[in-house]
Tab-separated table of C-alpha atoms and ligand atoms in Angstrom:
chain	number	residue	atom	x	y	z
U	1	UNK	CA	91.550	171.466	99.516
U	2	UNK	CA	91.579	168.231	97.035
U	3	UNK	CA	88.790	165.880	96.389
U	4	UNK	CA	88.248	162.661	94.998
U	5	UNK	CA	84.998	162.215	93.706
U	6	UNK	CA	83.991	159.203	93.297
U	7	UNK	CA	81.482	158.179	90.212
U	8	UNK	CA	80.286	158.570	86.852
U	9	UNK	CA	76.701	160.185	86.867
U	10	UNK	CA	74.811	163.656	86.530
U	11	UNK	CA	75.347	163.584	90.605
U	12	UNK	CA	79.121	163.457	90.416
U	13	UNK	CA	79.367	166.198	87.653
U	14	UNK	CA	77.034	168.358	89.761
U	15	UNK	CA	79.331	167.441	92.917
U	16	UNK	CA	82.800	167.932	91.121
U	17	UNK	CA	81.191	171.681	90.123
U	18	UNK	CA	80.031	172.680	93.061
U	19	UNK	CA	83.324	171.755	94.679
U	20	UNK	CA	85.146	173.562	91.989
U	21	UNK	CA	82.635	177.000	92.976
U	22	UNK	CA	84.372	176.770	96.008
U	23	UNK	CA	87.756	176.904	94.907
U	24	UNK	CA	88.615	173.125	95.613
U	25	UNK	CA	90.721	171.002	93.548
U	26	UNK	CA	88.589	167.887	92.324
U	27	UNK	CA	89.561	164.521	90.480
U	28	UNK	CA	86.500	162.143	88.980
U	29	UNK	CA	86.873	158.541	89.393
U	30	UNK	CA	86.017	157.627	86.812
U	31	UNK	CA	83.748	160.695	86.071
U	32	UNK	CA	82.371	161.361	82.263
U	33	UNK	CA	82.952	164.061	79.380
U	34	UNK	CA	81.604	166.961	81.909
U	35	UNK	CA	83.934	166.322	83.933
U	36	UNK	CA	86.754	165.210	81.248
U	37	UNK	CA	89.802	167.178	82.690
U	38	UNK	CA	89.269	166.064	85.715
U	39	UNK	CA	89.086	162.407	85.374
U	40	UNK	CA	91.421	159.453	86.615
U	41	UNK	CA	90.431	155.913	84.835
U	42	UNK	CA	89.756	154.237	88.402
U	43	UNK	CA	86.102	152.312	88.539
U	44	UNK	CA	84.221	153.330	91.335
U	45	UNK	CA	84.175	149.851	92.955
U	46	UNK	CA	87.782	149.514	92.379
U	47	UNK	CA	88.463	150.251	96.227
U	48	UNK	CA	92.274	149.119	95.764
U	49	UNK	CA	92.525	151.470	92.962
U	50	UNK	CA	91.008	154.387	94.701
U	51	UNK	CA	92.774	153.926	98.175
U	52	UNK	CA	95.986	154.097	95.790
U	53	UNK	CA	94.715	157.362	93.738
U	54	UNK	CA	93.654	159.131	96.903
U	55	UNK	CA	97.169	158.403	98.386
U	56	UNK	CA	98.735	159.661	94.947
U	57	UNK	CA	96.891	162.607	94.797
U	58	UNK	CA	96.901	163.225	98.855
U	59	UNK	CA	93.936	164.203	98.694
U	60	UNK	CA	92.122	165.877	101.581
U	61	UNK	CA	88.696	164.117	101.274
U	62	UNK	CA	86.949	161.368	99.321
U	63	UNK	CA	83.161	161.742	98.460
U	64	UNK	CA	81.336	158.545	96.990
U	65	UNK	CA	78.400	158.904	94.649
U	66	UNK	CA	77.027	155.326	94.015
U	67	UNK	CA	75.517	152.892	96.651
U	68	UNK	CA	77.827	150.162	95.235
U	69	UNK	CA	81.110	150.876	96.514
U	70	UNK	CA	79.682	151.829	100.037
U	71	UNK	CA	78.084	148.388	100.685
U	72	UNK	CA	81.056	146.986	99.290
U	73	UNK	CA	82.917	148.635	102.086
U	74	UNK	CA	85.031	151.209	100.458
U	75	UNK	CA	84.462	153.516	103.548
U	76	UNK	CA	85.784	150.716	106.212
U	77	UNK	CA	88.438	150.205	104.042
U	78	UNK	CA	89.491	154.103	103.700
U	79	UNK	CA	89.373	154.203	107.520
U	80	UNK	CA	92.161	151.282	108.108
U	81	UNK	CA	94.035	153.773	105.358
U	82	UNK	CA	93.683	156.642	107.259
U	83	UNK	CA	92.139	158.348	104.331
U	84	UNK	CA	89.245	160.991	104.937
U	85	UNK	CA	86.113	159.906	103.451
U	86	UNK	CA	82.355	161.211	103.726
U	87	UNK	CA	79.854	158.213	103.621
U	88	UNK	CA	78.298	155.275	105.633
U	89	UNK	CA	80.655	152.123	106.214
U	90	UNK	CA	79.418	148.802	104.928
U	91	UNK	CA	77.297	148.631	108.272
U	92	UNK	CA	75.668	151.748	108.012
U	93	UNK	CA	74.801	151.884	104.633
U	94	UNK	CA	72.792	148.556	105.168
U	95	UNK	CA	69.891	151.002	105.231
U	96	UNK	CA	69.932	150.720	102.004
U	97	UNK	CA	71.333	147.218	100.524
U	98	UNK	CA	69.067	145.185	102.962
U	99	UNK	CA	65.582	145.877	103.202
U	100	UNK	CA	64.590	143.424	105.052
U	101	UNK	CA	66.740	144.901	107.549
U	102	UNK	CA	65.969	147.759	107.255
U	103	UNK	CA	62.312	146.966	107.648
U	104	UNK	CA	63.176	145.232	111.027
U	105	UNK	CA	64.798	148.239	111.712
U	106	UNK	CA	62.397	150.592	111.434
U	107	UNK	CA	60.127	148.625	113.341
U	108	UNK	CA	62.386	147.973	116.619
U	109	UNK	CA	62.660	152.192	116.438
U	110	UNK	CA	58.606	152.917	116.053
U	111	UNK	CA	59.227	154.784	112.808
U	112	UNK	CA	56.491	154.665	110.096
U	113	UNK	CA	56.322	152.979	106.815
U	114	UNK	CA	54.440	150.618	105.397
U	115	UNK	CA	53.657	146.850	107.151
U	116	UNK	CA	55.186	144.002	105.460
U	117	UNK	CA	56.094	140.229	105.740
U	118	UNK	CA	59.645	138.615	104.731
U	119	UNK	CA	59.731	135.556	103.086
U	120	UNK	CA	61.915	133.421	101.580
U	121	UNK	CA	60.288	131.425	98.784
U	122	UNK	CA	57.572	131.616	96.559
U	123	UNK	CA	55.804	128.974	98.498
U	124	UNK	CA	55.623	131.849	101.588
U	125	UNK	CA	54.825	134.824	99.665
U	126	UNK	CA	51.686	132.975	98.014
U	127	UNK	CA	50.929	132.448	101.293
U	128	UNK	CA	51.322	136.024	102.196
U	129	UNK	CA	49.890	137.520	99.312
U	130	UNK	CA	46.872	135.350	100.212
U	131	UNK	CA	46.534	137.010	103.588
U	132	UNK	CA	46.919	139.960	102.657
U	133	UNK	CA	44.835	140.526	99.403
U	134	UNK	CA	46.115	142.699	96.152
U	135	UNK	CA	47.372	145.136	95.398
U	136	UNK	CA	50.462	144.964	97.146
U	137	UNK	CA	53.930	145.695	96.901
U	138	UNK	CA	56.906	143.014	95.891
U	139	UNK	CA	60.224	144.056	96.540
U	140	UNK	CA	63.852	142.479	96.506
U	141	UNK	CA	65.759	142.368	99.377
U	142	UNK	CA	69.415	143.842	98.084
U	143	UNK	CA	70.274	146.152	95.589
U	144	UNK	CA	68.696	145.930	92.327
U	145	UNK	CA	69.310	149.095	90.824
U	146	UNK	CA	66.223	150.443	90.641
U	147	UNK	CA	64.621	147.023	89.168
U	148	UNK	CA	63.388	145.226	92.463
U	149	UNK	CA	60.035	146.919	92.974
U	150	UNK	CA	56.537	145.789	91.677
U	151	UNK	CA	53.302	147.197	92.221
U	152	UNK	CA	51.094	144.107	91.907
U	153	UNK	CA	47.364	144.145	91.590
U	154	UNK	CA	46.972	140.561	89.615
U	155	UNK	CA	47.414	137.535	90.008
U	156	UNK	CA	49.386	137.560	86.577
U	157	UNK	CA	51.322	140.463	87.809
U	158	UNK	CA	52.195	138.462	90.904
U	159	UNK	CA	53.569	135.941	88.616
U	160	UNK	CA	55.878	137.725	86.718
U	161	UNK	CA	57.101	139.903	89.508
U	162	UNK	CA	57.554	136.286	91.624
U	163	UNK	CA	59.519	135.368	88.527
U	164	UNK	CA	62.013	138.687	88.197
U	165	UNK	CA	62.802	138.187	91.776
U	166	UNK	CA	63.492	134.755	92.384
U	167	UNK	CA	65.015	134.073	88.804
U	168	UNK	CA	65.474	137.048	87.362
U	169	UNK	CA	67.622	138.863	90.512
U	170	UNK	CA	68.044	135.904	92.078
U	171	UNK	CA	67.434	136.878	95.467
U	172	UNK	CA	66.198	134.668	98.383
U	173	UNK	CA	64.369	137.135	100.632
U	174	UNK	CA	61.821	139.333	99.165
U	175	UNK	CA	59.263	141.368	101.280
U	176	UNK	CA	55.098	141.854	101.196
U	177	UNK	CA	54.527	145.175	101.405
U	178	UNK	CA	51.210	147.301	101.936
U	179	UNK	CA	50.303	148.916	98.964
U	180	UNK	CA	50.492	153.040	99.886
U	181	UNK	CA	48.884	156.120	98.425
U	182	UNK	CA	49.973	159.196	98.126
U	183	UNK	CA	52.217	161.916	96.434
U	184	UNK	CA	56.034	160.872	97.295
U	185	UNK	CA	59.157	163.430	98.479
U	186	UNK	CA	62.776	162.535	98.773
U	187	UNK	CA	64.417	164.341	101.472
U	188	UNK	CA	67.649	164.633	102.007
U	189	UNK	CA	70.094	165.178	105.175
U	190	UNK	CA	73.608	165.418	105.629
U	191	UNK	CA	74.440	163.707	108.818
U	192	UNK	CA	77.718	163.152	111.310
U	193	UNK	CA	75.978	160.374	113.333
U	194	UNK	CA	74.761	162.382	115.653
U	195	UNK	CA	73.412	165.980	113.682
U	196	UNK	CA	71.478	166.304	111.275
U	197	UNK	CA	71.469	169.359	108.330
U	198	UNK	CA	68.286	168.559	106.217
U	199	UNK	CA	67.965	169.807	102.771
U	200	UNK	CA	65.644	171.316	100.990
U	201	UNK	CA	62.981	168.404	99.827
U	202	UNK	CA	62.584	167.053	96.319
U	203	UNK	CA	60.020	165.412	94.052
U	204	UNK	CA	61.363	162.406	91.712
U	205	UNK	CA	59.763	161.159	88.746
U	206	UNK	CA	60.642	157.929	88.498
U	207	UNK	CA	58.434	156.943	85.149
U	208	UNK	CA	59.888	156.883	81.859
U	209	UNK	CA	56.444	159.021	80.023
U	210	UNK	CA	54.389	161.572	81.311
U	211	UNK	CA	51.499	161.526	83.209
U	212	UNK	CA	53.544	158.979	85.300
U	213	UNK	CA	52.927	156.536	83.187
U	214	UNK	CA	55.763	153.487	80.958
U	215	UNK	CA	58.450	151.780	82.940
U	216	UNK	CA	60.048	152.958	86.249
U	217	UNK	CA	63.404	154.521	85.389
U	218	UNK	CA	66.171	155.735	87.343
U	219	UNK	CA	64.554	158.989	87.802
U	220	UNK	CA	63.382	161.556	84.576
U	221	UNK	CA	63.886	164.325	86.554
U	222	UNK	CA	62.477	166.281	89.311
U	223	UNK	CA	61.866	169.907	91.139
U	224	UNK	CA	62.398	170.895	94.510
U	225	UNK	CA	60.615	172.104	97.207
U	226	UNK	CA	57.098	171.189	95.988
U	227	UNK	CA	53.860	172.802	97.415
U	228	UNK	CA	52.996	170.163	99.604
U	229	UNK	CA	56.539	170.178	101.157
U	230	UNK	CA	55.515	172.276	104.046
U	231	UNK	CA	57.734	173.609	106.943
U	232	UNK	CA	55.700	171.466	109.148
U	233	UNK	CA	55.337	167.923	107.083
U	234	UNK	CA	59.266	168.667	106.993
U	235	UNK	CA	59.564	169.233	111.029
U	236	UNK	CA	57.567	165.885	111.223
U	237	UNK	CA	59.628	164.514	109.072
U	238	UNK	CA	63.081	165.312	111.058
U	239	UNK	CA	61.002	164.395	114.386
U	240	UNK	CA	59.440	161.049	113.448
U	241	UNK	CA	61.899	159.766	110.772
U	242	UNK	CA	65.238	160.881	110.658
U	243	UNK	CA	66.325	161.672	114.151
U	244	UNK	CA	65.060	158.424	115.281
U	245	UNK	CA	66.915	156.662	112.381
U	246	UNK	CA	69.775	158.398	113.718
U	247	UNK	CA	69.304	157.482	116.784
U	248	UNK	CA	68.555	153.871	115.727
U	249	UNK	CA	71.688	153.399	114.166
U	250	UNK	CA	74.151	155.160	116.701
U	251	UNK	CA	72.205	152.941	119.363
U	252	UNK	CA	72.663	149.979	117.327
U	253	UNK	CA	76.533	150.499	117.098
U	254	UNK	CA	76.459	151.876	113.426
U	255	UNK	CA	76.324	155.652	113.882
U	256	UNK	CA	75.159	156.827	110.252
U	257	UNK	CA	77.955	159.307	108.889
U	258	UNK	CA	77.254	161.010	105.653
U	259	UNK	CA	74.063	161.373	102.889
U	260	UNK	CA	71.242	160.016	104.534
U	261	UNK	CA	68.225	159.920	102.090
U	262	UNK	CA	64.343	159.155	102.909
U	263	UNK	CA	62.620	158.344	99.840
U	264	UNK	CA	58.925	159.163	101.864
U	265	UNK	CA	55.129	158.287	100.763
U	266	UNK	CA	52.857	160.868	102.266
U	267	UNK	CA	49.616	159.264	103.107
U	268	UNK	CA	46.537	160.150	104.843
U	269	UNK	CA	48.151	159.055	108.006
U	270	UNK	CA	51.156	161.169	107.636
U	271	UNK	CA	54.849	160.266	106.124
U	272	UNK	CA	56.094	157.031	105.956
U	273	UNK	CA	59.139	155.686	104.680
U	274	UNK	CA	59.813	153.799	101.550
U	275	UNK	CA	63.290	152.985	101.514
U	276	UNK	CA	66.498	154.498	102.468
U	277	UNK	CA	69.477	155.216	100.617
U	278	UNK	CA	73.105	156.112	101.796
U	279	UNK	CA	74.082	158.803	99.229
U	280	UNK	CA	72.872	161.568	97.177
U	281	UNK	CA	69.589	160.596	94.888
U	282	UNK	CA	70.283	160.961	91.306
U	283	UNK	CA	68.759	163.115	89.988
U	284	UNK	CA	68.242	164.648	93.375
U	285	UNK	CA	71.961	165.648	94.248
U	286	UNK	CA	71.439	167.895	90.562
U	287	UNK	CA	68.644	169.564	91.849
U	288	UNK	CA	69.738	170.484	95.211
U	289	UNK	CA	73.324	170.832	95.376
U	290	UNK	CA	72.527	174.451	92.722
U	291	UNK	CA	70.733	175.661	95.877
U	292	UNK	CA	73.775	175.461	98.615
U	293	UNK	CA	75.253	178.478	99.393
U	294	UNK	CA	77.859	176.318	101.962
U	295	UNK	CA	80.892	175.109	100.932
U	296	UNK	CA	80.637	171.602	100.509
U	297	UNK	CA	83.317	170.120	100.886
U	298	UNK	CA	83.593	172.307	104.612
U	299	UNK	CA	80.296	170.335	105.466
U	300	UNK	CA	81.423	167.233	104.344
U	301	UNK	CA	84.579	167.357	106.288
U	302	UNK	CA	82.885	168.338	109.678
U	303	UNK	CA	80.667	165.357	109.081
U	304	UNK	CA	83.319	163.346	108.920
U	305	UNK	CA	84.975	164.241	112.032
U	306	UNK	CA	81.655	164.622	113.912
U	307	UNK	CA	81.734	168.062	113.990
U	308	UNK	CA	78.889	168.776	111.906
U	309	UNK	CA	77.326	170.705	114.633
U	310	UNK	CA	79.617	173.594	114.308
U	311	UNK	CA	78.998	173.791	110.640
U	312	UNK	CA	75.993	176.078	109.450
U	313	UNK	CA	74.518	175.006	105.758
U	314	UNK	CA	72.918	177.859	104.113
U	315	UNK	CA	70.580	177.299	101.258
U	316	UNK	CA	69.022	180.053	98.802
U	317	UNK	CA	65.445	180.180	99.335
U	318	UNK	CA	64.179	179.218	95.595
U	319	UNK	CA	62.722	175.886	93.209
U	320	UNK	CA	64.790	174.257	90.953
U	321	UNK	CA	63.545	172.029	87.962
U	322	UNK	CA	65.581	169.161	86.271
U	323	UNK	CA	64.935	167.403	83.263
U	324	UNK	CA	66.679	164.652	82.333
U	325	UNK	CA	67.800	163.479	78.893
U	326	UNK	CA	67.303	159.753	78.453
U	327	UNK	CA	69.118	157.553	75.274
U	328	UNK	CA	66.924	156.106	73.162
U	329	UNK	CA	65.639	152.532	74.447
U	330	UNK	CA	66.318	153.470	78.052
U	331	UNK	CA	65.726	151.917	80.198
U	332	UNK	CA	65.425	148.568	78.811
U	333	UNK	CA	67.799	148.229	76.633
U	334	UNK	CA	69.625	151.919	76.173
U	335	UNK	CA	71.617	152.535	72.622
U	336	UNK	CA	75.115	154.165	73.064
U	337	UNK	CA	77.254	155.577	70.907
U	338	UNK	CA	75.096	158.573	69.224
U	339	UNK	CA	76.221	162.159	68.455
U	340	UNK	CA	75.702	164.683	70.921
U	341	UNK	CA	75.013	168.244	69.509
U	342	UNK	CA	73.714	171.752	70.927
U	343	UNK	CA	75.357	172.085	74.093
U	344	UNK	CA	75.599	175.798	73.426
U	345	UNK	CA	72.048	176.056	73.377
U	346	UNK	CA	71.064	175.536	76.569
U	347	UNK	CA	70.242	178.821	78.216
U	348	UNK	CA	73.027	180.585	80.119
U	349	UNK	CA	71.442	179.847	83.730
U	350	UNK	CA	70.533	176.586	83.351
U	351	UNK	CA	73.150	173.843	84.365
U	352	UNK	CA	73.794	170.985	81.541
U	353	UNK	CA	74.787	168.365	83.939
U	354	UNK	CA	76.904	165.159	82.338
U	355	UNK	CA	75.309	161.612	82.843
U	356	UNK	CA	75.840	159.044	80.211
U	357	UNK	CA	78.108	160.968	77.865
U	358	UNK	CA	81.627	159.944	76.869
U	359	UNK	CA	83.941	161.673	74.052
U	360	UNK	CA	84.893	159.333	71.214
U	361	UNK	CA	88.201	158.833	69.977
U	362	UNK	CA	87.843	161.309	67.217
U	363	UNK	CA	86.613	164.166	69.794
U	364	UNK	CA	82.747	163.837	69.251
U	365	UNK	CA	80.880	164.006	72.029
U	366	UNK	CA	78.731	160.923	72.076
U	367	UNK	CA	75.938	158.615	74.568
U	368	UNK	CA	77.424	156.151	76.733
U	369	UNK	CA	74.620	155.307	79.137
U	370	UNK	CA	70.706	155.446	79.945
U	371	UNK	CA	70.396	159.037	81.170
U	372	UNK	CA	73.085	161.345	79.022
U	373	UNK	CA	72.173	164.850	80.570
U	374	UNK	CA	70.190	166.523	83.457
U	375	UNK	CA	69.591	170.374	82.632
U	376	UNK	CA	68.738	172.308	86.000
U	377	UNK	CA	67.454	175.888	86.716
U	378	UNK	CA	65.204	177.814	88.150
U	379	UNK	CA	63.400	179.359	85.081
U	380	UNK	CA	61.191	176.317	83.941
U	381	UNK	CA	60.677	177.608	80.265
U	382	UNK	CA	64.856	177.849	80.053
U	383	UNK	CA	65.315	174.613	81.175
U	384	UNK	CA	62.731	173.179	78.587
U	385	UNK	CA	64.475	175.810	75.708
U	386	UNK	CA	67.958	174.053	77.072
U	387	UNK	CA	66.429	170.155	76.209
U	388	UNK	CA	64.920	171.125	73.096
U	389	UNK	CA	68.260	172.611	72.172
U	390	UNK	CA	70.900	169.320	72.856
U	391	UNK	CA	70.347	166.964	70.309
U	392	UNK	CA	71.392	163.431	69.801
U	393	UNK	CA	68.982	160.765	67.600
U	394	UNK	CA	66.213	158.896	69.902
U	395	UNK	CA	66.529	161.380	72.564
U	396	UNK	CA	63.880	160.925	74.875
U	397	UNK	CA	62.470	163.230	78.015
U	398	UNK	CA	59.499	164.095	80.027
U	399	UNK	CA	57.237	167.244	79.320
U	400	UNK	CA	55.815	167.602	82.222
U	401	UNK	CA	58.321	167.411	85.120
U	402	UNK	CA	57.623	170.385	87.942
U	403	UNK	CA	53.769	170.781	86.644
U	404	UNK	CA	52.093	171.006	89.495
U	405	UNK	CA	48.240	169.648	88.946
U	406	UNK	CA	45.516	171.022	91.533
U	407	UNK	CA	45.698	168.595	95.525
U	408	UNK	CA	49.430	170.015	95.103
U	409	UNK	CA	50.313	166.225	93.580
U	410	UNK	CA	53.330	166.549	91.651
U	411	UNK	CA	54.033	163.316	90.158
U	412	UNK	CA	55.774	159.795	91.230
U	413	UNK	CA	52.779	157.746	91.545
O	501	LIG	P1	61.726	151.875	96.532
O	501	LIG	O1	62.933	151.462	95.728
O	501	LIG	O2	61.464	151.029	97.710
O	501	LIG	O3	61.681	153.353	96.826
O	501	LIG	O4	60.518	151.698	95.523
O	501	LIG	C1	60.520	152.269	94.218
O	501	LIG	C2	59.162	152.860	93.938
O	501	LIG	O5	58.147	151.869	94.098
O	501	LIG	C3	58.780	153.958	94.901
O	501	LIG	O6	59.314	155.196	94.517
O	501	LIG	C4	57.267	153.914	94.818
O	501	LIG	O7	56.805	154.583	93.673
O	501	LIG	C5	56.969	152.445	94.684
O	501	LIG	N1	56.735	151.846	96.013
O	501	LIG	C6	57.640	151.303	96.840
O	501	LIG	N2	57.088	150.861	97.980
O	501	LIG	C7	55.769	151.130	97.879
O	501	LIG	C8	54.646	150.913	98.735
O	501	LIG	N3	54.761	150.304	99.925
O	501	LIG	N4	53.445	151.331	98.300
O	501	LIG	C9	53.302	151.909	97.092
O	501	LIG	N5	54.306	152.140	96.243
O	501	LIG	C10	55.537	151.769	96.615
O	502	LIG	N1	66.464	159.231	92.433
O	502	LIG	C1	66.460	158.011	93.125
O	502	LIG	C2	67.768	157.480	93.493
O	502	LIG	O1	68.789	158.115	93.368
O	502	LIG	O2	67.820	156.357	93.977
């Protein structure tokens, strides 16, 4: 079997190896230095360029990483090709680059999460914010990378995140959104449109320090399976949240085919959802994907011929931990370009997954992005010996990812 990956992150070098486990042949588009012999310079929202590469290297099946290229239609677009692909078309994947939408969504299908109000000036949110009373939630409509959400509990707060969104992103729709409490789980499910195989849950920590404190990040790492995870907050979860969704969307005339991701608060009054994405989290996807005993690329193929059902997915029974390895600056303003040095000692079973890394022209290995490297394994200490080991000048990571304090609260909040 041959895969194109499609991608540049931690989550595609975690994909391309567990592909490779399984004895398929992978290419990277455009990939990083982990996964540097198996790279073809295509950019992952190059769709002309990848339809071409996937027809060049007939490749059996095409799995996409980012969130970009899938609300840019790269899926739809494979389809008229007759190319194989595992993700959500354009349609689908509006779970996650409209939340407005999705909001309305969610509401037309009785599934929880957290009330809100749409507007579309600043005008009408003052006006909601004033109904409402702080703290409360400002978000941006479309895809902001991570940058669209502010906690506000002032009104000087208010003011600058009014500001980011309406000048800053630009966007025209923003939503007021109850403020929830609570530790929060990402959980994960690979889906056909119709069934549903749920993997094991993780915690994110989303905050650049420890003790959940500096800017939000694209995610410092993470564990799985936390305490609080139960079997039966995870039934709940499949009952109230993602069948429904499911559901939703096939009724709706966009059945959901491929990652479907719940990024959940879990209040007093049970799990509610905070936003939806349409692809493996990062650094999720590093932390889970170690655990699958299933071929993936088997279960990604039945998923995309609706066949999931006859697929089981087996997963080993045990936590993972992930640290990631941020460049100095992230996530601001994140400095590239700095030697990388002791790769060989990180521990033998812990994974050193590529993220921003690149090798310069004269074969150093060197930073070429906010997060460099997520190391993964199931022995905590290792995986700490394994980022004190790599080396590379402002380095920066957090100390205290998978330490669970008493109230089984992880982290994230
Ligand atoms: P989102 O991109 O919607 O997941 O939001 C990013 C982060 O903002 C979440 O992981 C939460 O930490 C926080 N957040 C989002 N929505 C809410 C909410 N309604 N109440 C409290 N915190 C939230
Ligand atoms: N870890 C959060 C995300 O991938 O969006």
């Amino acid at each position: 079997m041959k895969v194109l990956v499609v991608g540049s992150g931690g989550r595609e070098h975690a994909i391309a190896w567990h592909l490779r486990r399984s004895g398929a042949t992978v290419v990277v588009a455009p990939g990083n230095a982990g996964t540097g012999a198996l790279n073809a310079p295509v950019q992952a929202l190059d769709i002309d360029g990848l339809v071409d590469l996937a027809k060049n290297e007939r490749v059996d099946l095409t799995l996409v990483g980012p969130e970009a290229p899938l609300a840019a239609g790269l899926v739809d677009r494979f389809a008229v090709e007759k190319l194989t692909v595992f993700g959500p078309t354009r349609a689908a994947a509006r779970l996650e680059w409209s939340k407005a939408w999705t909001k309305d969504f969610l509401g037309r299908h009785g599934i929880p999460t957290a009330a809100v109000e749409t507007v579309g000036s600043r005008e009408e949110a003052h006006h909601a914010i004033e109904r409402r009373g702080l703290p409360l939630v400002l978000k941006a409509d479309g895809l902001a990378a991570g940058k669209g959400v502010f906690v506000v509990s002032t009104p000087a707060e208010v003011d600058s995140a009014l500001h980011m969104l309406f000048d800053g992103l630009g966007e025209k729709t923003i939503l007021v959104e109850e403020c929830l409490e609570g530790p929060e789980l990402s959980v994960l499910a690979f889906s056909d449109g119709q069934t549903l195989r749920v993997m094991p849950p993780a915690r994110d920590y989303k905050r650049l320090l420890d003790g959940d404190h500096g800017p939000n990040t694209g995610g410092m790492g993470g564990y799985t399976c936390p305490s609080d995870a139960t079997q039966e907050l995870l039934a709940d979860v499949e009952q109230r949240i993602l069948r429904p969704t499911l559901e939703g969307m096939q009724r709706e005339g966009h059945p959901y085919q491929g990652v479907l991701y719940a990024g959940l608060m879990l209040t007093r009054d049970g799990p509610k959802v905070l936003e939806f994405n349409c692809r493996f989290g990062d650094p999720e996807c590093e932390l889970i994907l170690p655990l699958l005993e299933t071929n993936l690329a088997e279960i990604c193929l039945a998923a995309a011929s609706g066949e999931l059902g006859h697929v089981g997915v087996d997963w080993r029974d045990d936590r993972t931990y992930g640290v990631v390895l941020a460049a100095r600056g992230y996530p601001d303003a994140p400095r590239t370009g700095d030697t990388i040095t002791g790769l060989d000692g990180i521990p033998a079973r812990v994974f050193g997954f590529h993220a921003g890394t690149r090798l310069a022209d004269d074969s150093r290995l060197v930073t070429a992005g906010g997060r460099v490297l997520t190391l993964v394994g199931e022995d905590w200490h290792m995986v700490y010996r394994g980022a004190r080991a790599v080396h590379f000048d402002g380095k920066q990571f957090r100390g205290d990812i998978g330490v669970e304090i008493p109230e089984g609260i992880g982290a994230s909040r």
